[in-house]
Amino acid sequence: MQFLQIGSNNEDVRALQKALAKELNLKISADGVFGPGTSRALSSWQQSQGINEVDARGNAVYGKKSDDVAGSYIEENFITEAGYAQAAEHLGVEVAALKAFALTESKGRGFFSNGFPVILFERHKFYQAVRLKFGVARANALATQMPDICNPNAGGYVGNEGEIPRLERASSIDWLCAHSSASWGAYQVMGFNYSRAGYQSVQAFIEAVKRSEKEQLIGFVNFVGYDANLVQALRAKNWRVVAALYNGSGNVSDYAPKFAANYDLAVRQR
């Protein structure tokens, strides 16, 4: 990773913050901004490793000594500037355009604080999956018994970690239908899109998503690259088309402004 100090603002900072939170069990905000709190957390970790890297004012910085110890671990587990650069080159799009997705879909985080991937359980997708696998009678019976997790209509969201129990309840009915019916990770790719994300099965996709944010990025790049129209819209930064293809035509007015705003935010990172 690159040299980081107070004032740095990019994905490497966000990755460092996530690594520090995981290794030190700290509630440090992974906002991508290297401030005094990040410097103090970094200093604590450096002391545990016998590393001394500070600026002229004595604030801890992330330099070669820190990178020699932690760089490989961070790059293998989190989304870094280098990871985004490789993904952007592969798709032929701007780095900031790719960053806009994670900022929009998950505020840049691939995992909840408890270590479970960021998810959103879609009860209407579960209804559709159950109907397809077991028939309409079974789907309707479940919709009557537990409409919060099986319903022909979207909604019922709890949000954040509260989505996990909803997934677990649905999984007790059918694991495959449940995991196909949630969106996963930093980019909120739906489980039923496993093939488009480059995996042979829903289970393989879920296992990859659970391993690391880097794996989430790989699946996202495969997902985007599968659709030439989405890649073209992304290159042109036509956010209305991007939102229609990625989030559905009914969500354009909600997502297009978010993509545009988060693209501008990503451009300002340094």
PDB file of C-alpha atoms in Angstrom:
ATOM      1  CA  MET A   1       0.000   0.000   0.000  1.00  0.00           C
ATOM      2  CA  GLN A   2       1.011   3.625  -0.359  1.00  0.00           C
ATOM      3  CA  PHE A   3       2.383   5.928   2.334  1.00  0.00           C
ATOM      4  CA  LEU A   4      -0.385   7.174   4.610  1.00  0.00           C
ATOM      5  CA  GLN A   5      -0.459  10.009   7.106  1.00  0.00           C
ATOM      6  CA  ILE A   6      -2.846  12.441   8.740  1.00  0.00           C
ATOM      7  CA  GLY A   7      -4.801  14.054   5.916  1.00  0.00           C
ATOM      8  CA  SER A   8      -4.699  11.031   3.587  1.00  0.00           C
ATOM      9  CA  ASN A   9      -8.127  10.166   2.198  1.00  0.00           C
ATOM     10  CA  ASN A  10      -8.476   7.065   0.034  1.00  0.00           C
ATOM     11  CA  GLU A  11      -9.285   3.356  -0.054  1.00  0.00           C
ATOM     12  CA  ASP A  12      -5.930   2.402   1.443  1.00  0.00           C
ATOM     13  CA  VAL A  13      -6.851   4.388   4.540  1.00  0.00           C
ATOM     14  CA  ARG A  14     -10.228   2.653   4.684  1.00  0.00           C
ATOM     15  CA  ALA A  15      -8.533  -0.741   4.323  1.00  0.00           C
ATOM     16  CA  LEU A  16      -6.051   0.138   7.070  1.00  0.00           C
ATOM     17  CA  GLN A  17      -8.853   1.242   9.366  1.00  0.00           C
ATOM     18  CA  LYS A  18     -10.726  -2.028   8.824  1.00  0.00           C
ATOM     19  CA  ALA A  19      -7.570  -4.039   9.492  1.00  0.00           C
ATOM     20  CA  LEU A  20      -6.862  -2.104  12.688  1.00  0.00           C
ATOM     21  CA  ALA A  21     -10.441  -2.550  13.869  1.00  0.00           C
ATOM     22  CA  LYS A  22     -10.212  -6.293  13.266  1.00  0.00           C
ATOM     23  CA  GLU A  23      -6.761  -6.803  14.762  1.00  0.00           C
ATOM     24  CA  LEU A  24      -7.169  -4.506  17.755  1.00  0.00           C
ATOM     25  CA  ASN A  25     -10.892  -5.042  18.289  1.00  0.00           C
ATOM     26  CA  LEU A  26     -11.402  -1.287  18.126  1.00  0.00           C
ATOM     27  CA  LYS A  27     -14.529   0.569  17.081  1.00  0.00           C
ATOM     28  CA  ILE A  28     -12.707   2.760  14.594  1.00  0.00           C
ATOM     29  CA  SER A  29     -14.728   4.335  11.796  1.00  0.00           C
ATOM     30  CA  ALA A  30     -13.682   3.070   8.367  1.00  0.00           C
ATOM     31  CA  ASP A  31     -14.420   6.363   6.636  1.00  0.00           C
ATOM     32  CA  GLY A  32     -11.267   6.468   4.518  1.00  0.00           C
ATOM     33  CA  VAL A  33      -9.996   9.609   6.266  1.00  0.00           C
ATOM     34  CA  PHE A  34      -6.693   9.355   8.144  1.00  0.00           C
ATOM     35  CA  GLY A  35      -7.268  11.497  11.230  1.00  0.00           C
ATOM     36  CA  PRO A  36      -5.916  11.562  14.787  1.00  0.00           C
ATOM     37  CA  GLY A  37      -8.001   8.553  15.817  1.00  0.00           C
ATOM     38  CA  THR A  38      -6.580   6.436  13.018  1.00  0.00           C
ATOM     39  CA  SER A  39      -3.076   7.618  13.902  1.00  0.00           C
ATOM     40  CA  ARG A  40      -3.553   6.606  17.540  1.00  0.00           C
ATOM     41  CA  ALA A  41      -4.899   3.185  16.584  1.00  0.00           C
ATOM     42  CA  LEU A  42      -2.016   2.689  14.168  1.00  0.00           C
ATOM     43  CA  SER A  43       0.445   3.704  16.883  1.00  0.00           C
ATOM     44  CA  SER A  44      -1.003   1.046  19.229  1.00  0.00           C
ATOM     45  CA  TRP A  45      -0.558  -1.624  16.601  1.00  0.00           C
ATOM     46  CA  GLN A  46       2.947  -0.432  15.717  1.00  0.00           C
ATOM     47  CA  GLN A  47       3.983  -0.620  19.361  1.00  0.00           C
ATOM     48  CA  SER A  48       2.793  -4.228  19.515  1.00  0.00           C
ATOM     49  CA  GLN A  49       4.982  -4.957  16.490  1.00  0.00           C
ATOM     50  CA  GLY A  50       8.028  -3.004  17.613  1.00  0.00           C
ATOM     51  CA  ILE A  51       7.608  -0.474  14.795  1.00  0.00           C
ATOM     52  CA  ASN A  52       8.298   3.249  15.095  1.00  0.00           C
ATOM     53  CA  GLU A  53       7.035   5.359  12.180  1.00  0.00           C
ATOM     54  CA  VAL A  54       6.016   8.924  12.953  1.00  0.00           C
ATOM     55  CA  ASP A  55       5.868  12.315  11.276  1.00  0.00           C
ATOM     56  CA  ALA A  56       7.592  15.480  12.500  1.00  0.00           C
ATOM     57  CA  ARG A  57       4.845  15.995  15.098  1.00  0.00           C
ATOM     58  CA  GLY A  58       5.075  12.485  16.484  1.00  0.00           C
ATOM     59  CA  ASN A  59       1.893  11.188  14.810  1.00  0.00           C
ATOM     60  CA  ALA A  60       2.031   7.607  13.623  1.00  0.00           C
ATOM     61  CA  VAL A  61       2.215   7.157   9.842  1.00  0.00           C
ATOM     62  CA  TYR A  62       1.877   4.084   7.652  1.00  0.00           C
ATOM     63  CA  GLY A  63       5.181   3.697   5.850  1.00  0.00           C
ATOM     64  CA  LYS A  64       7.520   0.983   4.613  1.00  0.00           C
ATOM     65  CA  LYS A  65       8.087  -0.621   8.028  1.00  0.00           C
ATOM     66  CA  SER A  66       4.360  -0.985   8.637  1.00  0.00           C
ATOM     67  CA  ASP A  67       3.726  -2.127   5.080  1.00  0.00           C
ATOM     68  CA  ASP A  68       6.414  -4.796   5.280  1.00  0.00           C
ATOM     69  CA  VAL A  69       4.492  -6.360   8.160  1.00  0.00           C
ATOM     70  CA  ALA A  70       0.857  -5.670   7.280  1.00  0.00           C
ATOM     71  CA  GLY A  71       0.750  -4.853   3.566  1.00  0.00           C
ATOM     72  CA  SER A  72       0.209  -8.355   2.211  1.00  0.00           C
ATOM     73  CA  TYR A  73      -2.459  -9.136   4.791  1.00  0.00           C
ATOM     74  CA  ILE A  74      -4.377  -5.948   4.051  1.00  0.00           C
ATOM     75  CA  GLU A  75      -4.193  -6.384   0.277  1.00  0.00           C
ATOM     76  CA  GLU A  76      -5.393  -9.988   0.478  1.00  0.00           C
ATOM     77  CA  ASN A  77      -8.360  -9.222   2.709  1.00  0.00           C
ATOM     78  CA  PHE A  78      -9.529  -5.679   2.004  1.00  0.00           C
ATOM     79  CA  ILE A  79     -10.195  -3.409  -0.959  1.00  0.00           C
ATOM     80  CA  THR A  80      -7.202  -1.171  -1.617  1.00  0.00           C
ATOM     81  CA  GLU A  81      -6.309   1.497  -4.146  1.00  0.00           C
ATOM     82  CA  ALA A  82      -4.239  -1.068  -6.037  1.00  0.00           C
ATOM     83  CA  GLY A  83      -7.188  -3.462  -6.110  1.00  0.00           C
ATOM     84  CA  TYR A  84      -9.451  -0.803  -7.523  1.00  0.00           C
ATOM     85  CA  ALA A  85      -6.824   0.214 -10.080  1.00  0.00           C
ATOM     86  CA  GLN A  86      -6.575  -3.364 -11.353  1.00  0.00           C
ATOM     87  CA  ALA A  87     -10.354  -3.734 -11.486  1.00  0.00           C
ATOM     88  CA  ALA A  88     -10.779  -0.416 -13.302  1.00  0.00           C
ATOM     89  CA  GLU A  89      -8.113  -1.335 -15.854  1.00  0.00           C
ATOM     90  CA  HIS A  90      -9.772  -4.686 -16.472  1.00  0.00           C
ATOM     91  CA  LEU A  91     -13.136  -3.057 -17.199  1.00  0.00           C
ATOM     92  CA  GLY A  92     -11.740   0.047 -18.885  1.00  0.00           C
ATOM     93  CA  VAL A  93     -13.492   2.435 -16.500  1.00  0.00           C
ATOM     94  CA  GLU A  94     -12.458   5.076 -13.997  1.00  0.00           C
ATOM     95  CA  VAL A  95     -11.421   4.007 -10.518  1.00  0.00           C
ATOM     96  CA  ALA A  96     -13.796   6.561  -9.012  1.00  0.00           C
ATOM     97  CA  ALA A  97     -16.688   5.090 -11.006  1.00  0.00           C
ATOM     98  CA  LEU A  98     -16.112   1.688  -9.377  1.00  0.00           C
ATOM     99  CA  LYS A  99     -15.695   3.173  -5.917  1.00  0.00           C
ATOM    100  CA  ALA A 100     -19.095   4.818  -6.316  1.00  0.00           C
ATOM    101  CA  PHE A 101     -20.764   1.407  -6.170  1.00  0.00           C
ATOM    102  CA  ALA A 102     -19.442   0.425  -2.748  1.00  0.00           C
ATOM    103  CA  LEU A 103     -20.104   3.899  -1.371  1.00  0.00           C
ATOM    104  CA  THR A 104     -23.667   3.757  -2.673  1.00  0.00           C
ATOM    105  CA  GLU A 105     -24.511   0.155  -1.843  1.00  0.00           C
ATOM    106  CA  SER A 106     -22.790  -0.329   1.515  1.00  0.00           C
ATOM    107  CA  LYS A 107     -21.040   2.914   2.503  1.00  0.00           C
ATOM    108  CA  GLY A 108     -17.789   1.207   1.603  1.00  0.00           C
ATOM    109  CA  ARG A 109     -17.964  -1.763   3.964  1.00  0.00           C
ATOM    110  CA  GLY A 110     -18.103  -5.414   3.030  1.00  0.00           C
ATOM    111  CA  PHE A 111     -18.712  -6.799   6.526  1.00  0.00           C
ATOM    112  CA  PHE A 112     -20.720  -5.911   9.593  1.00  0.00           C
ATOM    113  CA  SER A 113     -18.862  -5.298  12.834  1.00  0.00           C
ATOM    114  CA  ASN A 114     -19.616  -8.901  13.869  1.00  0.00           C
ATOM    115  CA  GLY A 115     -17.706 -10.237  10.856  1.00  0.00           C
ATOM    116  CA  PHE A 116     -20.735 -11.320   8.800  1.00  0.00           C
ATOM    117  CA  PRO A 117     -20.933  -9.977   5.229  1.00  0.00           C
ATOM    118  CA  VAL A 118     -23.178  -6.974   4.704  1.00  0.00           C
ATOM    119  CA  ILE A 119     -26.520  -8.296   3.467  1.00  0.00           C
ATOM    120  CA  LEU A 120     -30.030  -7.172   2.706  1.00  0.00           C
ATOM    121  CA  PHE A 121     -32.641  -9.924   2.720  1.00  0.00           C
ATOM    122  CA  GLU A 122     -35.336  -9.549   0.061  1.00  0.00           C
ATOM    123  CA  ARG A 123     -38.550 -11.207   1.176  1.00  0.00           C
ATOM    124  CA  HIS A 124     -40.170 -10.918  -2.279  1.00  0.00           C
ATOM    125  CA  LYS A 125     -37.212 -12.729  -3.853  1.00  0.00           C
ATOM    126  CA  PHE A 126     -37.541 -15.464  -1.255  1.00  0.00           C
ATOM    127  CA  TYR A 127     -41.235 -15.771  -2.098  1.00  0.00           C
ATOM    128  CA  GLN A 128     -40.355 -16.103  -5.793  1.00  0.00           C
ATOM    129  CA  ALA A 129     -37.635 -18.675  -5.089  1.00  0.00           C
ATOM    130  CA  VAL A 130     -39.922 -20.778  -2.892  1.00  0.00           C
ATOM    131  CA  ARG A 131     -42.726 -20.574  -5.447  1.00  0.00           C
ATOM    132  CA  LEU A 132     -40.377 -21.734  -8.201  1.00  0.00           C
ATOM    133  CA  LYS A 133     -38.927 -24.607  -6.154  1.00  0.00           C
ATOM    134  CA  PHE A 134     -41.918 -25.795  -4.116  1.00  0.00           C
ATOM    135  CA  GLY A 135     -44.944 -24.337  -5.870  1.00  0.00           C
ATOM    136  CA  VAL A 136     -47.310 -21.435  -5.351  1.00  0.00           C
ATOM    137  CA  ALA A 137     -49.282 -23.132  -2.568  1.00  0.00           C
ATOM    138  CA  ARG A 138     -46.185 -23.483  -0.401  1.00  0.00           C
ATOM    139  CA  ALA A 139     -45.098 -19.909  -1.121  1.00  0.00           C
ATOM    140  CA  ASN A 140     -48.524 -18.523  -0.261  1.00  0.00           C
ATOM    141  CA  ALA A 141     -48.691 -20.574   2.939  1.00  0.00           C
ATOM    142  CA  LEU A 142     -45.350 -19.179   4.086  1.00  0.00           C
ATOM    143  CA  ALA A 143     -46.440 -15.667   3.110  1.00  0.00           C
ATOM    144  CA  THR A 144     -49.451 -16.086   5.424  1.00  0.00           C
ATOM    145  CA  GLN A 145     -47.417 -17.564   8.281  1.00  0.00           C
ATOM    146  CA  MET A 146     -44.366 -15.268   8.144  1.00  0.00           C
ATOM    147  CA  PRO A 147     -44.953 -12.319   5.814  1.00  0.00           C
ATOM    148  CA  ASP A 148     -41.867 -10.509   7.120  1.00  0.00           C
ATOM    149  CA  ILE A 149     -39.575 -12.967   5.342  1.00  0.00           C
ATOM    150  CA  CYS A 150     -41.807 -14.423   2.614  1.00  0.00           C
ATOM    151  CA  ASN A 151     -44.002 -12.000   0.766  1.00  0.00           C
ATOM    152  CA  PRO A 152     -44.914 -11.229  -2.859  1.00  0.00           C
ATOM    153  CA  ASN A 153     -44.198  -7.578  -2.069  1.00  0.00           C
ATOM    154  CA  ALA A 154     -40.814  -6.042  -1.302  1.00  0.00           C
ATOM    155  CA  GLY A 155     -40.151  -4.550   2.131  1.00  0.00           C
ATOM    156  CA  GLY A 156     -39.943  -5.659   5.723  1.00  0.00           C
ATOM    157  CA  TYR A 157     -36.329  -4.589   6.033  1.00  0.00           C
ATOM    158  CA  VAL A 158     -34.728  -4.371   9.463  1.00  0.00           C
ATOM    159  CA  GLY A 159     -31.377  -3.125   8.216  1.00  0.00           C
ATOM    160  CA  ASN A 160     -27.733  -3.767   9.107  1.00  0.00           C
ATOM    161  CA  GLU A 161     -27.099  -6.779  11.389  1.00  0.00           C
ATOM    162  CA  GLY A 162     -30.850  -7.085  11.863  1.00  0.00           C
ATOM    163  CA  GLU A 163     -31.009  -8.692   8.423  1.00  0.00           C
ATOM    164  CA  ILE A 164     -29.041 -11.733   9.613  1.00  0.00           C
ATOM    165  CA  PRO A 165     -31.857 -13.282  11.720  1.00  0.00           C
ATOM    166  CA  ARG A 166     -34.220 -12.827   8.772  1.00  0.00           C
ATOM    167  CA  LEU A 167     -31.787 -14.752   6.566  1.00  0.00           C
ATOM    168  CA  GLU A 168     -31.385 -17.449   9.222  1.00  0.00           C
ATOM    169  CA  ARG A 169     -35.140 -17.926   9.564  1.00  0.00           C
ATOM    170  CA  ALA A 170     -35.503 -18.229   5.811  1.00  0.00           C
ATOM    171  CA  SER A 171     -32.537 -20.636   5.712  1.00  0.00           C
ATOM    172  CA  SER A 172     -34.307 -22.932   8.172  1.00  0.00           C
ATOM    173  CA  ILE A 173     -36.966 -23.321   5.493  1.00  0.00           C
ATOM    174  CA  ASP A 174     -34.585 -23.682   2.565  1.00  0.00           C
ATOM    175  CA  TRP A 175     -30.903 -22.681   2.545  1.00  0.00           C
ATOM    176  CA  LEU A 176     -30.611 -22.231  -1.207  1.00  0.00           C
ATOM    177  CA  CYS A 177     -33.753 -20.141  -1.601  1.00  0.00           C
ATOM    178  CA  ALA A 178     -32.759 -17.968   1.354  1.00  0.00           C
ATOM    179  CA  HIS A 179     -29.172 -17.284   0.306  1.00  0.00           C
ATOM    180  CA  SER A 180     -30.249 -16.653  -3.269  1.00  0.00           C
ATOM    181  CA  SER A 181     -32.640 -14.004  -1.973  1.00  0.00           C
ATOM    182  CA  ALA A 182     -30.140 -11.721  -0.221  1.00  0.00           C
ATOM    183  CA  SER A 183     -27.767  -9.160  -1.660  1.00  0.00           C
ATOM    184  CA  TRP A 184     -24.203  -9.640  -0.466  1.00  0.00           C
ATOM    185  CA  GLY A 185     -21.086  -7.691   0.375  1.00  0.00           C
ATOM    186  CA  ALA A 186     -19.798  -4.248  -0.411  1.00  0.00           C
ATOM    187  CA  TYR A 187     -21.485  -4.227  -3.820  1.00  0.00           C
ATOM    188  CA  GLN A 188     -24.745  -5.958  -2.817  1.00  0.00           C
ATOM    189  CA  VAL A 189     -24.744  -8.579  -5.561  1.00  0.00           C
ATOM    190  CA  MET A 190     -27.776 -10.833  -5.268  1.00  0.00           C
ATOM    191  CA  GLY A 191     -27.159 -14.479  -4.459  1.00  0.00           C
ATOM    192  CA  PHE A 192     -29.140 -15.646  -7.482  1.00  0.00           C
ATOM    193  CA  ASN A 193     -26.604 -13.798  -9.662  1.00  0.00           C
ATOM    194  CA  TYR A 194     -23.833 -16.212  -8.628  1.00  0.00           C
ATOM    195  CA  SER A 195     -23.150 -17.354 -12.197  1.00  0.00           C
ATOM    196  CA  ARG A 196     -22.857 -13.832 -13.538  1.00  0.00           C
ATOM    197  CA  ALA A 197     -20.437 -13.105 -10.681  1.00  0.00           C
ATOM    198  CA  GLY A 198     -18.238 -15.963 -11.906  1.00  0.00           C
ATOM    199  CA  TYR A 199     -19.187 -18.844  -9.595  1.00  0.00           C
ATOM    200  CA  GLN A 200     -20.492 -22.346 -10.213  1.00  0.00           C
ATOM    201  CA  SER A 201     -23.094 -22.282  -7.451  1.00  0.00           C
ATOM    202  CA  VAL A 202     -24.762 -20.093  -4.853  1.00  0.00           C
ATOM    203  CA  GLN A 203     -22.724 -21.850  -2.174  1.00  0.00           C
ATOM    204  CA  ALA A 204     -19.418 -21.088  -3.935  1.00  0.00           C
ATOM    205  CA  PHE A 205     -20.447 -17.451  -4.280  1.00  0.00           C
ATOM    206  CA  ILE A 206     -21.413 -17.165  -0.597  1.00  0.00           C
ATOM    207  CA  GLU A 207     -18.182 -18.826   0.529  1.00  0.00           C
ATOM    208  CA  ALA A 208     -16.162 -16.326  -1.521  1.00  0.00           C
ATOM    209  CA  VAL A 209     -18.119 -13.353  -0.224  1.00  0.00           C
ATOM    210  CA  LYS A 210     -17.519 -14.506   3.329  1.00  0.00           C
ATOM    211  CA  ARG A 211     -13.753 -14.865   2.828  1.00  0.00           C
ATOM    212  CA  SER A 212     -12.795 -11.263   2.151  1.00  0.00           C
ATOM    213  CA  GLU A 213     -13.658  -7.915   0.615  1.00  0.00           C
ATOM    214  CA  LYS A 214     -11.123  -8.683  -2.087  1.00  0.00           C
ATOM    215  CA  GLU A 215     -13.225 -11.674  -3.131  1.00  0.00           C
ATOM    216  CA  GLN A 216     -16.299  -9.433  -3.114  1.00  0.00           C
ATOM    217  CA  LEU A 217     -14.543  -7.068  -5.516  1.00  0.00           C
ATOM    218  CA  ILE A 218     -13.653  -9.940  -7.849  1.00  0.00           C
ATOM    219  CA  GLY A 219     -17.264 -11.100  -7.987  1.00  0.00           C
ATOM    220  CA  PHE A 220     -18.457  -7.543  -8.554  1.00  0.00           C
ATOM    221  CA  VAL A 221     -16.038  -7.026 -11.456  1.00  0.00           C
ATOM    222  CA  ASN A 222     -17.238 -10.264 -13.045  1.00  0.00           C
ATOM    223  CA  PHE A 223     -20.843  -9.183 -12.537  1.00  0.00           C
ATOM    224  CA  VAL A 224     -20.303  -5.794 -14.180  1.00  0.00           C
ATOM    225  CA  GLY A 225     -18.172  -7.194 -16.990  1.00  0.00           C
ATOM    226  CA  TYR A 226     -20.895  -9.676 -17.892  1.00  0.00           C
ATOM    227  CA  ASP A 227     -23.104  -6.837 -19.179  1.00  0.00           C
ATOM    228  CA  ALA A 228     -21.544  -4.832 -22.024  1.00  0.00           C
ATOM    229  CA  ASN A 229     -24.274  -2.209 -21.751  1.00  0.00           C
ATOM    230  CA  LEU A 230     -23.511  -1.678 -18.065  1.00  0.00           C
ATOM    231  CA  VAL A 231     -19.797  -1.323 -18.802  1.00  0.00           C
ATOM    232  CA  GLN A 232     -20.533   1.188 -21.559  1.00  0.00           C
ATOM    233  CA  ALA A 233     -22.822   3.216 -19.295  1.00  0.00           C
ATOM    234  CA  LEU A 234     -20.201   3.150 -16.570  1.00  0.00           C
ATOM    235  CA  ARG A 235     -17.517   4.385 -18.940  1.00  0.00           C
ATOM    236  CA  ALA A 236     -19.808   7.231 -19.981  1.00  0.00           C
ATOM    237  CA  LYS A 237     -20.804   7.840 -16.339  1.00  0.00           C
ATOM    238  CA  ASN A 238     -24.420   7.723 -17.416  1.00  0.00           C
ATOM    239  CA  TRP A 239     -25.728   7.117 -13.924  1.00  0.00           C
ATOM    240  CA  ARG A 240     -29.363   6.764 -14.895  1.00  0.00           C
ATOM    241  CA  VAL A 241     -28.547   3.861 -17.176  1.00  0.00           C
ATOM    242  CA  VAL A 242     -26.144   2.423 -14.608  1.00  0.00           C
ATOM    243  CA  ALA A 243     -28.862   2.539 -11.944  1.00  0.00           C
ATOM    244  CA  ALA A 244     -31.435   0.971 -14.272  1.00  0.00           C
ATOM    245  CA  LEU A 245     -29.134  -1.927 -15.168  1.00  0.00           C
ATOM    246  CA  TYR A 246     -27.677  -2.482 -11.708  1.00  0.00           C
ATOM    247  CA  ASN A 247     -30.589  -1.693  -9.389  1.00  0.00           C
ATOM    248  CA  GLY A 248     -33.593  -2.087 -11.658  1.00  0.00           C
ATOM    249  CA  SER A 249     -35.611   0.342 -13.761  1.00  0.00           C
ATOM    250  CA  GLY A 250     -37.917   1.120 -10.858  1.00  0.00           C
ATOM    251  CA  ASN A 251     -35.065   2.441  -8.711  1.00  0.00           C
ATOM    252  CA  VAL A 252     -33.440   4.902 -11.110  1.00  0.00           C
ATOM    253  CA  SER A 253     -34.637   8.083  -9.414  1.00  0.00           C
ATOM    254  CA  ASP A 254     -33.326   6.831  -6.070  1.00  0.00           C
ATOM    255  CA  TYR A 255     -29.953   5.402  -7.098  1.00  0.00           C
ATOM    256  CA  ALA A 256     -28.804   7.600  -9.998  1.00  0.00           C
ATOM    257  CA  PRO A 257     -28.250  10.711  -7.819  1.00  0.00           C
ATOM    258  CA  LYS A 258     -26.448   8.591  -5.214  1.00  0.00           C
ATOM    259  CA  PHE A 259     -24.090   7.146  -7.810  1.00  0.00           C
ATOM    260  CA  ALA A 260     -23.363  10.617  -9.171  1.00  0.00           C
ATOM    261  CA  ALA A 261     -22.726  12.090  -5.731  1.00  0.00           C
ATOM    262  CA  ASN A 262     -20.526   9.209  -4.616  1.00  0.00           C
ATOM    263  CA  TYR A 263     -18.564   9.327  -7.862  1.00  0.00           C
ATOM    264  CA  ASP A 264     -17.812  12.996  -7.150  1.00  0.00           C
ATOM    265  CA  LEU A 265     -16.829  12.042  -3.606  1.00  0.00           C
ATOM    266  CA  ALA A 266     -14.483   9.329  -4.871  1.00  0.00           C
ATOM    267  CA  VAL A 267     -12.876  11.748  -7.334  1.00  0.00           C
ATOM    268  CA  ARG A 268     -11.956  14.027  -4.447  1.00  0.00           C
ATOM    269  CA  GLN A 269     -10.110  11.263  -2.602  1.00  0.00           C
ATOM    270  CA  ARG A 270      -6.327  11.470  -2.583  1.00  0.00           C
TER     271      ARG A 270
END
